[in-house]
Tab-separated table of C-alpha atoms and ligand atoms in Angstrom:
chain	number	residue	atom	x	y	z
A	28	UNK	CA	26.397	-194.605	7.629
A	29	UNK	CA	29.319	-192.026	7.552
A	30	UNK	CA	30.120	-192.016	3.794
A	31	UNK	CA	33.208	-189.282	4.457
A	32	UNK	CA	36.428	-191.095	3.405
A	33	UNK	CA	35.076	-194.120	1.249
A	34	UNK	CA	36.051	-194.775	-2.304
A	35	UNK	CA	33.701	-194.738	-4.530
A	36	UNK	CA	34.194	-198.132	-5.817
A	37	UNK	CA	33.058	-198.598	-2.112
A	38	UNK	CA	29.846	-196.207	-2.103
A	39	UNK	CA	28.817	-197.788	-5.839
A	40	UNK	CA	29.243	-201.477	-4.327
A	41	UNK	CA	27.183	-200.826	-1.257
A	42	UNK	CA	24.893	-198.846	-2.869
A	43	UNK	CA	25.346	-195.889	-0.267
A	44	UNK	CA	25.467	-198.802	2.501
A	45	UNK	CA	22.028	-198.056	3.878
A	46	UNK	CA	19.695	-200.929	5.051
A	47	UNK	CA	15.981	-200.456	4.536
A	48	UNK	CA	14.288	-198.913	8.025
A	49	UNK	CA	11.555	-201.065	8.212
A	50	UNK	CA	12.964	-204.875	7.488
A	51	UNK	CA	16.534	-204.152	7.682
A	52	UNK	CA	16.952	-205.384	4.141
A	53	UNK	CA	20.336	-204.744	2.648
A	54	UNK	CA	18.883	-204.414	-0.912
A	55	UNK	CA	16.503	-201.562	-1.088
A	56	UNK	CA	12.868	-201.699	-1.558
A	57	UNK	CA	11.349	-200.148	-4.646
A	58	UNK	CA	8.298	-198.133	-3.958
A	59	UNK	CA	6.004	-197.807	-7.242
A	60	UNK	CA	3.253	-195.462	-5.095
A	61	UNK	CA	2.154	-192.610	-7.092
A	62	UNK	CA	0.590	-190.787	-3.919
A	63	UNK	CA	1.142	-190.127	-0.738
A	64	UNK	CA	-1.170	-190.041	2.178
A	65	UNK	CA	-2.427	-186.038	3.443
A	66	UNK	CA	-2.532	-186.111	7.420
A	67	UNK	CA	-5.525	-184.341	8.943
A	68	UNK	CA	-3.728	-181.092	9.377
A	69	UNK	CA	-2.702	-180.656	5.369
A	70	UNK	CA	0.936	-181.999	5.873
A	71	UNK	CA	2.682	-184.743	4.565
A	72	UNK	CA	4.791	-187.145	6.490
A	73	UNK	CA	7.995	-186.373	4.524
A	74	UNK	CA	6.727	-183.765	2.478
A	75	UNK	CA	6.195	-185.749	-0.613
A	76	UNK	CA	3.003	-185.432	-2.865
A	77	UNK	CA	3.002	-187.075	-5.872
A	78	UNK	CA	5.232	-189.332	-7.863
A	79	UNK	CA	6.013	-187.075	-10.450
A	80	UNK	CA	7.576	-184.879	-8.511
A	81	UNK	CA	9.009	-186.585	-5.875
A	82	UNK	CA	9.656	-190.727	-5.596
A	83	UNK	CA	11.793	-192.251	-2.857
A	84	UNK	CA	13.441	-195.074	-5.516
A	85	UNK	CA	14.340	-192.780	-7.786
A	86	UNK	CA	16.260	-190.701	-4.968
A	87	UNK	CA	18.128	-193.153	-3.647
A	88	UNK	CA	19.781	-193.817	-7.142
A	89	UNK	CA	20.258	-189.993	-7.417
A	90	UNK	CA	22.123	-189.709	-4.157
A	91	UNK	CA	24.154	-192.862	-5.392
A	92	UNK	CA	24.962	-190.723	-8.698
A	93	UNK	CA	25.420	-187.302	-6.668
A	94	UNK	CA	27.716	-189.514	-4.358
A	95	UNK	CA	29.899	-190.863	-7.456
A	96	UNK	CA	30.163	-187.547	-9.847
A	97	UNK	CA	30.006	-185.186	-6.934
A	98	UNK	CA	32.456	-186.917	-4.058
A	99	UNK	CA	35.394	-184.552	-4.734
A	100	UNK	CA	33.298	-181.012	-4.487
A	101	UNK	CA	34.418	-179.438	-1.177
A	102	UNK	CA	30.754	-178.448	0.011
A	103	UNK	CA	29.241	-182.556	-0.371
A	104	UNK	CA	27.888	-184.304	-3.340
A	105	UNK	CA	26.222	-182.259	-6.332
A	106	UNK	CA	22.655	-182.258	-6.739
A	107	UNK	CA	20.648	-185.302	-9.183
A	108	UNK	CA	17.840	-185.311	-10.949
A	109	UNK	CA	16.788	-188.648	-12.524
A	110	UNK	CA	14.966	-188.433	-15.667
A	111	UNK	CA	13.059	-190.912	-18.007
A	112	UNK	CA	15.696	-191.067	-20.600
A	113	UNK	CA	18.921	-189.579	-21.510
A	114	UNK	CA	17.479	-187.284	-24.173
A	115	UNK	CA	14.861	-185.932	-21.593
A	116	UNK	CA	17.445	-185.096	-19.170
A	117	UNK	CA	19.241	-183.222	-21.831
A	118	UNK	CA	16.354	-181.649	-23.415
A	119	UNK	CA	15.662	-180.479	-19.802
A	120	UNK	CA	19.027	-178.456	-20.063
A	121	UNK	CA	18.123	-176.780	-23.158
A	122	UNK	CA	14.476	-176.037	-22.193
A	123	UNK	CA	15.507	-174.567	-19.060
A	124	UNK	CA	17.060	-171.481	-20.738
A	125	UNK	CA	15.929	-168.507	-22.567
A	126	UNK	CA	14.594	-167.486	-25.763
A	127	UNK	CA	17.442	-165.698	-27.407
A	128	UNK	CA	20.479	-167.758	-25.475
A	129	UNK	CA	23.166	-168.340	-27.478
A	130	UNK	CA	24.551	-172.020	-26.880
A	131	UNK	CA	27.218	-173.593	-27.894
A	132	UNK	CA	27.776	-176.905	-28.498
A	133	UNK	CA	30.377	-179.587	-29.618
A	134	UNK	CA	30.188	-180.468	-33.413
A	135	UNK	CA	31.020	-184.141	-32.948
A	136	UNK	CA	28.439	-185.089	-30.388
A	137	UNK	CA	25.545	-187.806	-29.671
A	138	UNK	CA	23.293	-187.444	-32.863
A	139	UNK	CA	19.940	-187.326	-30.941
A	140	UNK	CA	20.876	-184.283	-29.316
A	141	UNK	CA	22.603	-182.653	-32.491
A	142	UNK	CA	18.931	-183.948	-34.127
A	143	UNK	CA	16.617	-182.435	-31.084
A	144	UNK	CA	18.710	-179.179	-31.866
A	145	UNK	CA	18.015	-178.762	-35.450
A	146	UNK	CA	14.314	-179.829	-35.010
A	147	UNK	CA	13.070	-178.139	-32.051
A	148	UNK	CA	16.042	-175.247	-30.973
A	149	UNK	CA	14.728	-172.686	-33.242
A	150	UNK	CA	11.168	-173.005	-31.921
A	151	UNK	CA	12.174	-172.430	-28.426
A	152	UNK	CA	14.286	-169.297	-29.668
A	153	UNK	CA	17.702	-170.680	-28.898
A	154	UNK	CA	21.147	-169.991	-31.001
A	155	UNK	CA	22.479	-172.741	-31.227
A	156	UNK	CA	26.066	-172.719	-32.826
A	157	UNK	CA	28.616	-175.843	-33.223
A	158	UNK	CA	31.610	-175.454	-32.702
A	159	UNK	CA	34.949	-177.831	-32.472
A	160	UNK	CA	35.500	-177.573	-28.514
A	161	UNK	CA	39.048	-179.714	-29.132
A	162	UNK	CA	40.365	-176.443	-30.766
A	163	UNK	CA	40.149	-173.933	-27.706
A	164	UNK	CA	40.738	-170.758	-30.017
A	165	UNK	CA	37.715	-171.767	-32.090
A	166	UNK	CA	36.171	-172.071	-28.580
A	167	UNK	CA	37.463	-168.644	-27.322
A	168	UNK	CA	36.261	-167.052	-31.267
A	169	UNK	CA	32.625	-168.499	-30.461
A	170	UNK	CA	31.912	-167.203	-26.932
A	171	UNK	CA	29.482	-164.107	-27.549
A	172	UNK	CA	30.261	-162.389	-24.271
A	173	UNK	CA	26.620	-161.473	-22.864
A	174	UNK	CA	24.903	-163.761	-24.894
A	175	UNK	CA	26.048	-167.325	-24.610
A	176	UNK	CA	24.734	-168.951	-21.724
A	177	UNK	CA	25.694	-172.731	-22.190
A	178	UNK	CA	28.686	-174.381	-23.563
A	179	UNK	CA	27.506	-178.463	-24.263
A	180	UNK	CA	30.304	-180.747	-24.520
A	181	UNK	CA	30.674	-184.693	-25.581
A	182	UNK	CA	33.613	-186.105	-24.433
A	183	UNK	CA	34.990	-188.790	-25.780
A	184	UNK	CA	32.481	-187.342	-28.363
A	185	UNK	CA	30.401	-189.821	-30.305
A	186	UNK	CA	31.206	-191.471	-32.400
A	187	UNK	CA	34.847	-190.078	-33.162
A	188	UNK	CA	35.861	-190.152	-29.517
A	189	UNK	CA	37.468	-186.322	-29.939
A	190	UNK	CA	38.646	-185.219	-26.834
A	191	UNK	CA	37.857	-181.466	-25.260
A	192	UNK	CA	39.783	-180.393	-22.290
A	193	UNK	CA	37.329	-179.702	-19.774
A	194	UNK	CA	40.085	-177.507	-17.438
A	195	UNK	CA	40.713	-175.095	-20.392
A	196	UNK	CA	36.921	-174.986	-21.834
A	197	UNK	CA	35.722	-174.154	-18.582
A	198	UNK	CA	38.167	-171.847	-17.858
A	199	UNK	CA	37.349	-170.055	-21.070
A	200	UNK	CA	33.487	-169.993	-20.371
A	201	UNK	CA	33.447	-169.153	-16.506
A	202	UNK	CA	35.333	-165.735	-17.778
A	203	UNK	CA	32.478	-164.809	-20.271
A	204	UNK	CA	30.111	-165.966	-17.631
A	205	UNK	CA	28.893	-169.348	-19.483
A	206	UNK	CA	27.462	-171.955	-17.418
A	207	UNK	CA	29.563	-175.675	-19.280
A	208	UNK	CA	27.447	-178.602	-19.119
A	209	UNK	CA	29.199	-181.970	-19.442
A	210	UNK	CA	27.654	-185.582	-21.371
A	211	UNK	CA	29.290	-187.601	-19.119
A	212	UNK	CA	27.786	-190.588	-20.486
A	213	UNK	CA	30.730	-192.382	-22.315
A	214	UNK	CA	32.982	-191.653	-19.668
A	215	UNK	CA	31.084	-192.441	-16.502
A	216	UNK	CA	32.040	-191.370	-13.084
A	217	UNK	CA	34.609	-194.098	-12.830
A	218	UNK	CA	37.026	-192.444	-16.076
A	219	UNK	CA	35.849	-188.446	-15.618
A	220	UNK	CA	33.991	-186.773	-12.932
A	221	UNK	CA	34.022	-183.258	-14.920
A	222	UNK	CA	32.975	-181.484	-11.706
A	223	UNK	CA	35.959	-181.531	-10.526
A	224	UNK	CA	37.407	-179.819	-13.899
A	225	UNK	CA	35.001	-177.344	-12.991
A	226	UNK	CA	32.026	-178.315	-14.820
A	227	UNK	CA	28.607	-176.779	-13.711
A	228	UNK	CA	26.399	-179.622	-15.147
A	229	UNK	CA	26.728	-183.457	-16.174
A	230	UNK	CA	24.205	-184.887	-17.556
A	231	UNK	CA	23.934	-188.411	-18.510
A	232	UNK	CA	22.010	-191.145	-20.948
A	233	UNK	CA	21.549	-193.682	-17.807
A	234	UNK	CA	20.366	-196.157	-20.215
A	235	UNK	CA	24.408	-197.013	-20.948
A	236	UNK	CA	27.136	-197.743	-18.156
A	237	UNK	CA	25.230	-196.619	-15.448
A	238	UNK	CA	22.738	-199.322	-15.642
A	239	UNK	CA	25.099	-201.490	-17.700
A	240	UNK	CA	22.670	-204.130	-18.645
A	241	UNK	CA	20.532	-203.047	-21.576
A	242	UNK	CA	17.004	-203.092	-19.894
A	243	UNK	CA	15.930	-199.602	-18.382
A	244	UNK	CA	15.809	-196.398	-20.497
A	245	UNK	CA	16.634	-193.432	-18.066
A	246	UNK	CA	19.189	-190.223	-17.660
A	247	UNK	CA	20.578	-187.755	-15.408
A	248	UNK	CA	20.793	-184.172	-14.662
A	249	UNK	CA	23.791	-183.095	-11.650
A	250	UNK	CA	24.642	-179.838	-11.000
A	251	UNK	CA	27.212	-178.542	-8.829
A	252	UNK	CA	25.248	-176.067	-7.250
A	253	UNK	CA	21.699	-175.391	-6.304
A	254	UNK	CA	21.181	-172.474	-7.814
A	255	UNK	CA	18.061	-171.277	-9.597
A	256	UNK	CA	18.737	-172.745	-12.739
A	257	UNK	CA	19.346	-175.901	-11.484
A	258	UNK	CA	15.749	-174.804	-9.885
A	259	UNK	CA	14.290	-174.708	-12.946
A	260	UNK	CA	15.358	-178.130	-14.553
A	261	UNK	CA	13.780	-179.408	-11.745
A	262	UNK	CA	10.994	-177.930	-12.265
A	263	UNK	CA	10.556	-178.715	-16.232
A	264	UNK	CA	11.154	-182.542	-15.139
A	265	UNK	CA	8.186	-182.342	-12.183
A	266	UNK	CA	5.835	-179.580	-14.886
A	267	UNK	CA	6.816	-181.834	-18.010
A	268	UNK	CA	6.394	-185.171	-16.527
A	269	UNK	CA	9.921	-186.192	-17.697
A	270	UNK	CA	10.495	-188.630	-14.741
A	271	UNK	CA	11.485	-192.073	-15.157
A	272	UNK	CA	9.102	-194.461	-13.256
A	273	UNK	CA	10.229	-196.070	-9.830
A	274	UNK	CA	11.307	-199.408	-11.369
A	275	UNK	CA	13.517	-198.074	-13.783
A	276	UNK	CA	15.027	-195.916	-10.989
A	277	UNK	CA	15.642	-199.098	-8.837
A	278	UNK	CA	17.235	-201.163	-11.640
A	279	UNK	CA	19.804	-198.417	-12.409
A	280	UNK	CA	20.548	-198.220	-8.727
A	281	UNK	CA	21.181	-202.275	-9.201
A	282	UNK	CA	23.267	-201.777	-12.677
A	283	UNK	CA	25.231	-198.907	-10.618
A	284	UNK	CA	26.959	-201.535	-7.845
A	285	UNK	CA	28.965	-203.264	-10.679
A	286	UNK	CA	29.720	-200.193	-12.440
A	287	UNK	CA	33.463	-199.883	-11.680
A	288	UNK	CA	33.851	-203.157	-12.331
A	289	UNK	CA	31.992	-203.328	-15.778
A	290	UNK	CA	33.849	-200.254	-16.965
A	291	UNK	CA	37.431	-201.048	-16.223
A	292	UNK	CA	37.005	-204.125	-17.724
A	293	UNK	CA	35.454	-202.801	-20.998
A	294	UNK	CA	38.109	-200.185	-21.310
A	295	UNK	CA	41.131	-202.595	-20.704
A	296	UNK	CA	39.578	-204.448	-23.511
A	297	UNK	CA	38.789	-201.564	-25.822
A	298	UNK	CA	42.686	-200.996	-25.632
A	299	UNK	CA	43.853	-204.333	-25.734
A	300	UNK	CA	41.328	-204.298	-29.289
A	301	UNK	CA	42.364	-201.102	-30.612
A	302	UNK	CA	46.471	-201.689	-30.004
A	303	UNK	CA	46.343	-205.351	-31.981
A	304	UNK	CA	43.986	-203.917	-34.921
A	305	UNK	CA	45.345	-199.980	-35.005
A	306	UNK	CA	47.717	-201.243	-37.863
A	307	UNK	CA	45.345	-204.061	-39.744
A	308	UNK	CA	45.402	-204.269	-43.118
A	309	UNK	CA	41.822	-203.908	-43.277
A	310	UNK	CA	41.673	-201.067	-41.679
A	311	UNK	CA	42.008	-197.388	-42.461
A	312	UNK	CA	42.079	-196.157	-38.778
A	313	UNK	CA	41.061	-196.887	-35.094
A	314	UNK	CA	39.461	-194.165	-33.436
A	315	UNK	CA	40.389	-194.484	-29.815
A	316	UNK	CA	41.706	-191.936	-27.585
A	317	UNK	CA	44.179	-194.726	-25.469
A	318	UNK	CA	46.300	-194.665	-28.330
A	319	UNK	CA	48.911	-192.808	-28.540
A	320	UNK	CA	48.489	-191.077	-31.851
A	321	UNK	CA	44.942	-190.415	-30.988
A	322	UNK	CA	44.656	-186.387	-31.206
A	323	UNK	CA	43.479	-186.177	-27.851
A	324	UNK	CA	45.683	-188.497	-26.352
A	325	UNK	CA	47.430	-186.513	-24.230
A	326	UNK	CA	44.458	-184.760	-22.881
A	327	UNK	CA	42.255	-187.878	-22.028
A	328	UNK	CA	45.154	-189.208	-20.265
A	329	UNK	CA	44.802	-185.866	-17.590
A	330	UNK	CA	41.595	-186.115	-17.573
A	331	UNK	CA	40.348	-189.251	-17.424
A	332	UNK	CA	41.593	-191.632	-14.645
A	333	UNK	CA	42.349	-195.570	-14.520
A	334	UNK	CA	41.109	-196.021	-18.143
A	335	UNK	CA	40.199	-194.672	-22.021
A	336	UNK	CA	36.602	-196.183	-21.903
A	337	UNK	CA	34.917	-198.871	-23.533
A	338	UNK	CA	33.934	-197.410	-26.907
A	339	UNK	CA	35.821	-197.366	-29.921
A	340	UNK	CA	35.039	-196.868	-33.759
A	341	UNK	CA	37.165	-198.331	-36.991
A	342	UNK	CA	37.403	-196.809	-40.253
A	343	UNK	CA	37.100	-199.952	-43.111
A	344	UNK	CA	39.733	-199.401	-45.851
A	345	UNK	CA	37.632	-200.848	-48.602
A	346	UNK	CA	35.049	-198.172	-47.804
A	347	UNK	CA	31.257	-198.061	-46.891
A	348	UNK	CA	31.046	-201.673	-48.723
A	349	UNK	CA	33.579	-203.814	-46.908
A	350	UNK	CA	32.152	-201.961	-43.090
A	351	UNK	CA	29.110	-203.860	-44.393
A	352	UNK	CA	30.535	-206.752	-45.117
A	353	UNK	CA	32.262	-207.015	-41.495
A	354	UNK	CA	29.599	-205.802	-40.109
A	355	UNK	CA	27.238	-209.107	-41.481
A	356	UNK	CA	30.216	-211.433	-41.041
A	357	UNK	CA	30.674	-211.134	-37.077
A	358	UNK	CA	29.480	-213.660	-35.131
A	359	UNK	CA	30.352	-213.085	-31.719
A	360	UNK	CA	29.640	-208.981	-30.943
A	361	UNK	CA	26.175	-208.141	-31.145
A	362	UNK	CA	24.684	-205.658	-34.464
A	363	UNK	CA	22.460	-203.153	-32.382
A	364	UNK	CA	22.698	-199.474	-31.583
A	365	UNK	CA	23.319	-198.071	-27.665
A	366	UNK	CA	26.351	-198.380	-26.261
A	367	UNK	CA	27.792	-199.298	-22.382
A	368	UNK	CA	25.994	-202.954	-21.465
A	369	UNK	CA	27.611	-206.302	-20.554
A	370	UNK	CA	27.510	-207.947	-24.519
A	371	UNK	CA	29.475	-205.980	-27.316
A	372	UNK	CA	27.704	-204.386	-29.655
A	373	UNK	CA	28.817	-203.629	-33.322
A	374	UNK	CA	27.238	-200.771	-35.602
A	375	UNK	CA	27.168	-198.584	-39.001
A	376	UNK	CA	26.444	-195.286	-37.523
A	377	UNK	CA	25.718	-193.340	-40.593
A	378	UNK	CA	23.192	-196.258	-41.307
A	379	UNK	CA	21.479	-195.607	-37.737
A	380	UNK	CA	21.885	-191.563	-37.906
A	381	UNK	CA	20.120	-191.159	-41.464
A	382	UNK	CA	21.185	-189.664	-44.479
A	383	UNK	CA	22.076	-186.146	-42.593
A	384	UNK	CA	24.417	-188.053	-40.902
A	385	UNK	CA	28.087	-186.154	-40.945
A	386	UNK	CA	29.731	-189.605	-39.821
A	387	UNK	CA	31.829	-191.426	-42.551
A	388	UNK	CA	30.551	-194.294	-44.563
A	389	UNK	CA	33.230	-196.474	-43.963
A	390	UNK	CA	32.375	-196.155	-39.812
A	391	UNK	CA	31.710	-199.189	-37.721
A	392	UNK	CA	30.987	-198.202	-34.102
A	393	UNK	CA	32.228	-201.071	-31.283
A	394	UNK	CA	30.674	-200.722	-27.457
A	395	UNK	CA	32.865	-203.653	-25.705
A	396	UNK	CA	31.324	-205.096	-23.361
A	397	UNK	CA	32.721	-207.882	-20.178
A	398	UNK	CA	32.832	-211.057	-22.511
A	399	UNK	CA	36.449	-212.595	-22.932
A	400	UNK	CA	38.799	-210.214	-24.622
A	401	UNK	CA	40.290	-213.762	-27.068
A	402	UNK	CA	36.667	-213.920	-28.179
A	403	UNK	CA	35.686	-210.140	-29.406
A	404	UNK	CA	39.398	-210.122	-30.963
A	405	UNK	CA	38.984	-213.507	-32.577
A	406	UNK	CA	35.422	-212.419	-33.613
A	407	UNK	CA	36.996	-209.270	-35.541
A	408	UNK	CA	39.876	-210.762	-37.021
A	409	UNK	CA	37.629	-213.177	-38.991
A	410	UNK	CA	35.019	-210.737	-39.897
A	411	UNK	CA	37.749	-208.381	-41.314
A	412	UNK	CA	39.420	-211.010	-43.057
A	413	UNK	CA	36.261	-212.313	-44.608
A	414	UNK	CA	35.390	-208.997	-45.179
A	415	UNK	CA	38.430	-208.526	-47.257
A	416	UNK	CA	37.737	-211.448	-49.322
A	417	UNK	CA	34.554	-210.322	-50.655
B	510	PLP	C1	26.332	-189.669	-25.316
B	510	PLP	C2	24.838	-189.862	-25.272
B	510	PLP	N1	24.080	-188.903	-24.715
B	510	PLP	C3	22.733	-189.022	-24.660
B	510	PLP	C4	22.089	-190.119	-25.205
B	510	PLP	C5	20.581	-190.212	-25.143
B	510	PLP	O1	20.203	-191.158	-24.165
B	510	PLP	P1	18.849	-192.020	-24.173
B	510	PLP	O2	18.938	-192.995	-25.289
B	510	PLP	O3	18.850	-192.638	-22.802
B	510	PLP	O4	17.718	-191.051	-24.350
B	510	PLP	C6	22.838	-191.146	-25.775
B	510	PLP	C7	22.152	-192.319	-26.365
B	510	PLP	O5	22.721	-193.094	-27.111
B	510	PLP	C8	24.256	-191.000	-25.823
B	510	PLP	O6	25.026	-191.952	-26.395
């Protein structure tokens, strides 16, 4: 089917709109073979080997992903790499460059990554620096002309939802010659496509929105062009091993037909949450870049489109005691870590991230999810006010 001229709502729905070849099935059939057969003369029927390379299940969910992040790039969709989990498609970033590459990366960001950095950049030889990316000049300061190669940005950054403009960081790397490589996670393709900001990478935990439901552990590599380092993060995931197996690959594809749905609906209620409790008694702030007074208010409305996203954090007035005591009391979000599936989910961050943690105390991190918006609010009104009764 011609895709040229459909929404992307429209490609997500129909899941690229092609019916299997062989029974005309509109659903698509998973195939979980590891191998594939040699023909007498050394070829291979469509050139595939071996699972871990190549698996037809896992590329129909990356042309669904290319399709969604990539539909506005003038030369077709950007190039997708599934991978077994968010982490290993990011890792697959790092590991793809140099020893002696200076990176720089957001200081508010997912805490895995910031953790995989500290632990294992040094050994590979990398530089990494933080750096605020919301404050351009401190962005400009860090470039080492010559020497950085990657700028890694979070936005809305975990779990303070900062916002970085992607137009002006970009714009700042491409003239030093830095490649900028986008989490696109919290924003999804339906809020953000940062390609079109001029982005060179996104990558993506797939675990969250894109599958949406909780059960598959997977990520993402795009790029916008197929150049050789895109090359060679293909080639750590095939050399590594880092791809995600086939049934993984065809549940995302599932979670991704009710993404635009799920996501608009989690963001209208993340705002409808964070307006009615952004002045609560009980609360010292609500981090959430649809408000107004939200920092980077101004820039997440340019740059993201038809919604803030569904994740939001609150800062408990009575301190690191009282988030605990709203975090036992609710009964109606969900206590568990992750972010982006149908049921909301409430969490102390600095008690997931560790003692290292740079997060505040007082933190409790809210993914919404699709239930009824009366519910979650009803649910947090009475765990805050029990909370401050304790
Ligand atoms: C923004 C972001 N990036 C990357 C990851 C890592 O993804 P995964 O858990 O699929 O490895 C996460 C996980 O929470 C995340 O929130």
């Amino acid at each position: 089917m011609d895709q040229q001229g459909l929404a992307p709502e429209t490609l997500a729905a129909q899941g690229l709109g092609e019916a299997d070849p062989v029974s005309g099935g509109l659903a698509p059939v998973i195939n979980l073979s590891t191998n594939y057969e040699q023909q007498p003369d050394g070829s291979y029927r469509q050139g595939r080997v071996y699972t871990r390379a190549d698996n037809p299940t896992s590329e129909h969910a990356e042309q669904l992903l290319a399709a969604l992040e990539g539909g506005a790039l003038g030369d077709g969709p950007c190039a997708c790499a599934l991978f077994g989990s968010g982490m290993a498609a990011a890792t697959a970033v790092f590991q793809s460059l140099l020893p002696g590459d200076h990176v720089l990366v957001s200081r508010v960001l997912y805490w895995g990554v910031r953790k995989w950095l500290a632990e294992f950049a040094l050994t590979w030889g990398l530089d990494v620096e933080f750096t605020d990316t919301a404050d351009l000049d401190a962005v400009a300061a860090a470039i080492r002309p010559g020497r950085t190669r990657l700028l890694w940005v979070e936005t809305p950054a975990n779990p303070m939802w900062e916002i970085t403009d992607l137009a002006a960081v970009c714009g700042l790397a491409h003239a030093a010659g830095v490649r900028v490589a986008v989490d696109n996670t919290v924003a999804t393709p339906v809020l953000t496509r940062p390609f079109e900001f001029g982005a060179d990478l996104v990558i993506h935990s797939a675990s969250k929105y894109l599958n949406g439901h909780g059960d598959v552990l997977a990520g993402a590599v795009l790029a916008a062009r197929r150049d050789p380092f895109w090359e060679r993060i293909r080639s750590w995931r095939r050399n590594a091993g880092a791809m995600p197996g086939a049934f993984e690959a065809w549940l995302l594809q599932r979670g991704i037909r009710t993404l635009f749905l799920r996501v608009h609906r989690a963001s209208q209620t993340a705002l409808d949450i964070a307006t009615r409790f952004q002045r609560h008694p009980a609360l010292a702030a609500v981090l959430y870049p649809g408000l107004p007074d939200h920092p980077g208010h101004e820039i997440a409305a340019r740059q993201m489109r038809g919604g803030f996203g569904g994740m939001l954090s609150v800062r408990v007035a009575g301190g690191a005691g009282a988030a605990r005591d709203v975090l036992a009391a609710v009964r109606v979000f969900k206590r568990a870590t992750s972010l982006g599936g149908v049921e909301s989910l409430i969490e102390h961050r600095r008690g997931s991230e560790g003692p290292s943690s740079p997060v505040p105390d007082d933190l409790l991190r809210l993914s919404i999810g699709i239930e009824a918006p009366g519910d979650l609010i009803a649910d947090l009104e009475a765990a805050l006010d029990q909370g401050r009764l304790q």
